[in-house]
PDB file of C-alpha atoms in Angstrom:
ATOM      1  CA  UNK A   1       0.000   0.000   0.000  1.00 66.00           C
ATOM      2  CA  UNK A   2       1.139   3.443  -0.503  1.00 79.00           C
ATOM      3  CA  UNK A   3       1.644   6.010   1.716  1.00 77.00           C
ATOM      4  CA  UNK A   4      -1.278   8.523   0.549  1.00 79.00           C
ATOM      5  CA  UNK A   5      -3.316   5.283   1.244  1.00 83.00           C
ATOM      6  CA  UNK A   6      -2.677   4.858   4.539  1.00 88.00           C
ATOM      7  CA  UNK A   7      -3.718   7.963   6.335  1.00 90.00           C
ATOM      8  CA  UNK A   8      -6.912   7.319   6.491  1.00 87.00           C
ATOM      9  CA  UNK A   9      -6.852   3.586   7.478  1.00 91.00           C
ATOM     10  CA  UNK A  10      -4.117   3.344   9.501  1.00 93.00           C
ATOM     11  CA  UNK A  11      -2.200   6.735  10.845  1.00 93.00           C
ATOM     12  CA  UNK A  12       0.255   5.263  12.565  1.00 94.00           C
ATOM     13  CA  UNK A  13       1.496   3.039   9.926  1.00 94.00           C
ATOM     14  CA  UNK A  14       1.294   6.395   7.846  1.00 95.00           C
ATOM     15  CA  UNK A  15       3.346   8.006  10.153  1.00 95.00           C
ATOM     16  CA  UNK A  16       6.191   5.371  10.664  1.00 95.00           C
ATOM     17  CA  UNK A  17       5.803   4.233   6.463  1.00 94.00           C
ATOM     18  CA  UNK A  18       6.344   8.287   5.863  1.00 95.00           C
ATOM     19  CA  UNK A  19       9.336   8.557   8.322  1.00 95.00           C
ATOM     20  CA  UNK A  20      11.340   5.988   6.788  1.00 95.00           C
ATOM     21  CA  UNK A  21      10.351   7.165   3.600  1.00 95.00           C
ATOM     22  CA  UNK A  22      11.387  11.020   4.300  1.00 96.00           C
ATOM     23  CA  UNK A  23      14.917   9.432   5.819  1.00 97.00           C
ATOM     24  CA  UNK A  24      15.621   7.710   2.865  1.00 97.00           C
ATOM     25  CA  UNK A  25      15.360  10.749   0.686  1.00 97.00           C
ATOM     26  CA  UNK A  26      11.991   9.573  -1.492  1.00 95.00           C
ATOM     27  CA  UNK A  27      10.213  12.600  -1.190  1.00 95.00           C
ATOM     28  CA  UNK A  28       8.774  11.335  -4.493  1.00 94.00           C
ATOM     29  CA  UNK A  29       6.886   8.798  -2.687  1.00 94.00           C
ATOM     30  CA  UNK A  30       6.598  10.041   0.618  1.00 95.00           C
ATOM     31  CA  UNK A  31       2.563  11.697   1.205  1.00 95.00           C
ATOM     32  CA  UNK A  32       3.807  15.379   1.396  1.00 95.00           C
ATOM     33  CA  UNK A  33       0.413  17.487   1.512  1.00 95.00           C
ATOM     34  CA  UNK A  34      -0.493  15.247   4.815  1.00 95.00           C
ATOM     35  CA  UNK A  35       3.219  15.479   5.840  1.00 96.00           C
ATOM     36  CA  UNK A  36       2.672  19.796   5.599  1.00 96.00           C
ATOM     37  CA  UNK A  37      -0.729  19.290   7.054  1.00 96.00           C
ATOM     38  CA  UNK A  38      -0.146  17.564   9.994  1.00 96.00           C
ATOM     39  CA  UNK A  39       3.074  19.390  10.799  1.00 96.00           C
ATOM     40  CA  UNK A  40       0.814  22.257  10.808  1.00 96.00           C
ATOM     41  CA  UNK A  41      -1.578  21.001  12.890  1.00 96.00           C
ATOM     42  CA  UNK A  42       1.175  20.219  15.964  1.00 94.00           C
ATOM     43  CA  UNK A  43       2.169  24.031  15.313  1.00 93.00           C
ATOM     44  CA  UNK A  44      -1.864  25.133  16.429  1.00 94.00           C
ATOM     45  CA  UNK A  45      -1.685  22.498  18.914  1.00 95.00           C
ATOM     46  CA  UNK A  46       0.979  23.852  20.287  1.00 93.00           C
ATOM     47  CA  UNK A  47      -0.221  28.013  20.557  1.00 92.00           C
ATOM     48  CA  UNK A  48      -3.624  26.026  21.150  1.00 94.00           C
ATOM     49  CA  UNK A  49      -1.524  25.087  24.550  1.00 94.00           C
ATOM     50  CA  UNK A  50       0.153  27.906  25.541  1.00 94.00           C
ATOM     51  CA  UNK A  51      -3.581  30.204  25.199  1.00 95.00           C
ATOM     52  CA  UNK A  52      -5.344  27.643  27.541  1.00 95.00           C
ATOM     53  CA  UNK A  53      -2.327  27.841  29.645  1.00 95.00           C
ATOM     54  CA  UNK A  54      -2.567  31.826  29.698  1.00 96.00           C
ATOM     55  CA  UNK A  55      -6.203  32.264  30.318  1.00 97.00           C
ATOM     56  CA  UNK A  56      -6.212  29.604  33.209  1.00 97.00           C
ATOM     57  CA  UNK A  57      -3.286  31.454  34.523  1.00 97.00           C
ATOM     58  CA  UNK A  58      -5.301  35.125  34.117  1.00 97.00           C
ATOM     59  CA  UNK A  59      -8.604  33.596  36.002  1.00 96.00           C
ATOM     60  CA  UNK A  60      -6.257  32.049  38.458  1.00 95.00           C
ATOM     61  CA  UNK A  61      -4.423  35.721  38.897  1.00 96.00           C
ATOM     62  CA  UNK A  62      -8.275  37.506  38.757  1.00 95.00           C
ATOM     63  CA  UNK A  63      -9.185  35.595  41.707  1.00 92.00           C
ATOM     64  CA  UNK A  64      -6.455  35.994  44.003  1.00 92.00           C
ATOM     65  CA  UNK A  65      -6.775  39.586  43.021  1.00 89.00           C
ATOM     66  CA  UNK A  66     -10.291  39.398  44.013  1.00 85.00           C
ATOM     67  CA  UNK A  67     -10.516  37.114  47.027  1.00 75.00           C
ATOM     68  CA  UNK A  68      -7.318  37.544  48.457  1.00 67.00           C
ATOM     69  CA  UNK A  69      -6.556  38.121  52.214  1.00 60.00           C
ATOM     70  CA  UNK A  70      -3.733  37.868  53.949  1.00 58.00           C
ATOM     71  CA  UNK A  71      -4.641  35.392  56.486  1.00 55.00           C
ATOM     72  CA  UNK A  72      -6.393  32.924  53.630  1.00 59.00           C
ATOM     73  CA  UNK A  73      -2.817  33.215  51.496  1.00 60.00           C
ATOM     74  CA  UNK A  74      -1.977  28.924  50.998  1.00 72.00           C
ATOM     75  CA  UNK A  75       1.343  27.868  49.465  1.00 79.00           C
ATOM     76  CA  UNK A  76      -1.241  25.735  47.586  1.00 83.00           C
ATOM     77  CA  UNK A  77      -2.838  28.564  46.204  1.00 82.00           C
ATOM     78  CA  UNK A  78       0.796  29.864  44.960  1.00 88.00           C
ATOM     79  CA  UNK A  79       1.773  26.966  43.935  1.00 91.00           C
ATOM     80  CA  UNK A  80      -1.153  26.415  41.469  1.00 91.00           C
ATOM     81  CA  UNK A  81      -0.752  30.001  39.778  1.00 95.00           C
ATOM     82  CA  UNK A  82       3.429  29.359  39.536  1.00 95.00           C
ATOM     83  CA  UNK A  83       2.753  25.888  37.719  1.00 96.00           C
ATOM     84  CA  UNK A  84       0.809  27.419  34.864  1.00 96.00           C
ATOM     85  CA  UNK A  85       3.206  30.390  35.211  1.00 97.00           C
ATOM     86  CA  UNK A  86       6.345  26.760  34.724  1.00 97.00           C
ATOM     87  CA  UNK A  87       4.424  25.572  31.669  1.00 95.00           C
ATOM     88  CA  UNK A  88       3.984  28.751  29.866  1.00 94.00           C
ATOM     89  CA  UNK A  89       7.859  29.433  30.670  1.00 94.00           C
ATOM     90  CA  UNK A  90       8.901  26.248  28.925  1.00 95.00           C
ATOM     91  CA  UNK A  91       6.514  26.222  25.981  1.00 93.00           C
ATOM     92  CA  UNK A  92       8.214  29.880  25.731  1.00 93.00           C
ATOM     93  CA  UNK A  93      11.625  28.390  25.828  1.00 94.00           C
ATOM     94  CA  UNK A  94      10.647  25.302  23.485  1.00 93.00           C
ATOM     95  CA  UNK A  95       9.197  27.548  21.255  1.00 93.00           C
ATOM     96  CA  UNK A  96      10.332  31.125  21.756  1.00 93.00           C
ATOM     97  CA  UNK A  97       8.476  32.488  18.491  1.00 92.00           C
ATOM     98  CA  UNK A  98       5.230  31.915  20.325  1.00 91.00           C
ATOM     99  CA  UNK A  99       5.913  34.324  22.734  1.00 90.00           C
ATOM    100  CA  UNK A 100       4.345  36.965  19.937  1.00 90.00           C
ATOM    101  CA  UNK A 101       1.307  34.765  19.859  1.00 87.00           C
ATOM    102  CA  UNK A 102       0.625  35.736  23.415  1.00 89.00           C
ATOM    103  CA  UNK A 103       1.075  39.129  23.466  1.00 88.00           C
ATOM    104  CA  UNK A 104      -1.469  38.724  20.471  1.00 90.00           C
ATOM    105  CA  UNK A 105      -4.064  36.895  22.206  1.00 91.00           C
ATOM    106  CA  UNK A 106      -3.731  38.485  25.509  1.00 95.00           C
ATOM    107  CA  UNK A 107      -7.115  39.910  25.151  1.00 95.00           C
ATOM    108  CA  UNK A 108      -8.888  37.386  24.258  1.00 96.00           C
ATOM    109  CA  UNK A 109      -7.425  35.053  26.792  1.00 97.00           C
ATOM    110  CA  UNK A 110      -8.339  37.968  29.421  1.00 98.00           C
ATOM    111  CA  UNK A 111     -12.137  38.471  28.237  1.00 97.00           C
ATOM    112  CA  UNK A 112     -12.596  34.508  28.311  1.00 98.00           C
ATOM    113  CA  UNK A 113     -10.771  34.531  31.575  1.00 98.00           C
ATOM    114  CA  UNK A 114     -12.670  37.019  33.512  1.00 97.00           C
ATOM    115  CA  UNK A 115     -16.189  35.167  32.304  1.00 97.00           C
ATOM    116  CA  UNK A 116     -14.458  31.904  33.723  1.00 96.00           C
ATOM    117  CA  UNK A 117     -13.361  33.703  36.835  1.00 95.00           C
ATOM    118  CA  UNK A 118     -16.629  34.818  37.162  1.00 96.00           C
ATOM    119  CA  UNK A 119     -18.309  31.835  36.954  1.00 96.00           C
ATOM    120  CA  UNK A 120     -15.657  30.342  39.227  1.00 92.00           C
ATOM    121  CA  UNK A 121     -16.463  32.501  42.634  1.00 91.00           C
ATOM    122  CA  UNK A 122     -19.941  33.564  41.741  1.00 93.00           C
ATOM    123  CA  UNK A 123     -19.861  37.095  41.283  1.00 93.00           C
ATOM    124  CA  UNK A 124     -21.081  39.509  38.050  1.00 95.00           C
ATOM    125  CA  UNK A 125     -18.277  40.014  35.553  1.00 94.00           C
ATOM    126  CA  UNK A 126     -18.916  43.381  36.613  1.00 94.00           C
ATOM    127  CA  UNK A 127     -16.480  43.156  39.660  1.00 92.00           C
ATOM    128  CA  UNK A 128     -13.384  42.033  37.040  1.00 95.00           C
ATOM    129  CA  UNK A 129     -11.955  44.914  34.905  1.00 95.00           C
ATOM    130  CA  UNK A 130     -12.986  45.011  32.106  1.00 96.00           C
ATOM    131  CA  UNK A 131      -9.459  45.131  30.867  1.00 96.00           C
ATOM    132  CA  UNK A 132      -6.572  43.012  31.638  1.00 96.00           C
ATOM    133  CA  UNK A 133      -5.137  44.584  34.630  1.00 96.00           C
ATOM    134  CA  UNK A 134      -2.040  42.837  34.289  1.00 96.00           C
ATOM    135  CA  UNK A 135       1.503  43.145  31.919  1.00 95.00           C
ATOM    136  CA  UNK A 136       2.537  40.371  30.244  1.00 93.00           C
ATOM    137  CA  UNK A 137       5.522  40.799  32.588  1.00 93.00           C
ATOM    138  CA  UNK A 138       3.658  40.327  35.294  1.00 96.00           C
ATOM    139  CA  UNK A 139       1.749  37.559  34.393  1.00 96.00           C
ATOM    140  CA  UNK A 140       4.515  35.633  33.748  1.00 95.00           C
ATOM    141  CA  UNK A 141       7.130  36.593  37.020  1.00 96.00           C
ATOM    142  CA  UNK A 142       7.049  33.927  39.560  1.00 95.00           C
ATOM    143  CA  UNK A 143       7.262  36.371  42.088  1.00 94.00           C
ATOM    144  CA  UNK A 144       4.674  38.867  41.140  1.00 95.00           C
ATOM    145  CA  UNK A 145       0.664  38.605  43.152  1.00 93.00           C
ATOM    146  CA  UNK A 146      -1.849  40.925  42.726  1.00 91.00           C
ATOM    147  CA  UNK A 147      -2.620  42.921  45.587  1.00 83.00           C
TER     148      UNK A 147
END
């Protein structure tokens, strides 16, 4: 069978068939559109990650904003916002061209995050600003907490 054939009855044998294929140099026979296509795909997977990753963080950042008091303040707590903060870092570092992609859907991350946060603690949208109250610096420094 061919290796155009296979993607749709068997991906992983299209994957491995197309691997040895590309190694060997037969680009000729090798299923190149799919090859492009799913390439692409891992490349939106990938920004797909680091925007769920940002507006979790944001929500996460909105409440402790919000609900915050000194006495309630739990390492958990910190600990939860600085491991989304640790997987945005390294998808950064992986893939440093994405940082642009968050800077570029910092607003939409924000307006989905503030309906989440919302949601979350029970109170109207109304008490989140309406814009992101927070610099891309900040959202991403381990040692930064709203006040």
């Amino acid at each position: 069978m061919i290796a155009k054939e296979l993607y749709e009855k068997d991906f992983f044998e299209w994957a491995m068939k197309n691997a040895e294929l590309l190694r060997a140099g037969r680009l000729e026979d090798a299923d190149l559109e799919h090859i492009a296509e799913e390439i692409e795909d891992m490349a939106k997977s990938q920004r797909r990650e680091l925007y769920n990753r940002l507006r979790v963080l944001l929500a996460h950042l909105l409440k402790w904003r919000l609900q915050r008091k000194p006495e309630q303040e739990s390492r958990r707590w910190r600990a939860t916002i600085n491991e989304q903060r640790r997987e945005l870092d390294a998808l950064l570092e992986d893939m440093p061209s994405l940082r642009g992609a968050v800077e570029e859907r910092l607003g939409k991350a924000y307006r989905v995050a503030r309906g989440s946060a919302a949601d979350e603690t029970g109170l109207p949208q109304s008490e989140f600003p309406e814009a992101c109250p927070f610099t891309l610096d900040q959202i991403l420094d381990f040692e930064y907490f709203p006040e």
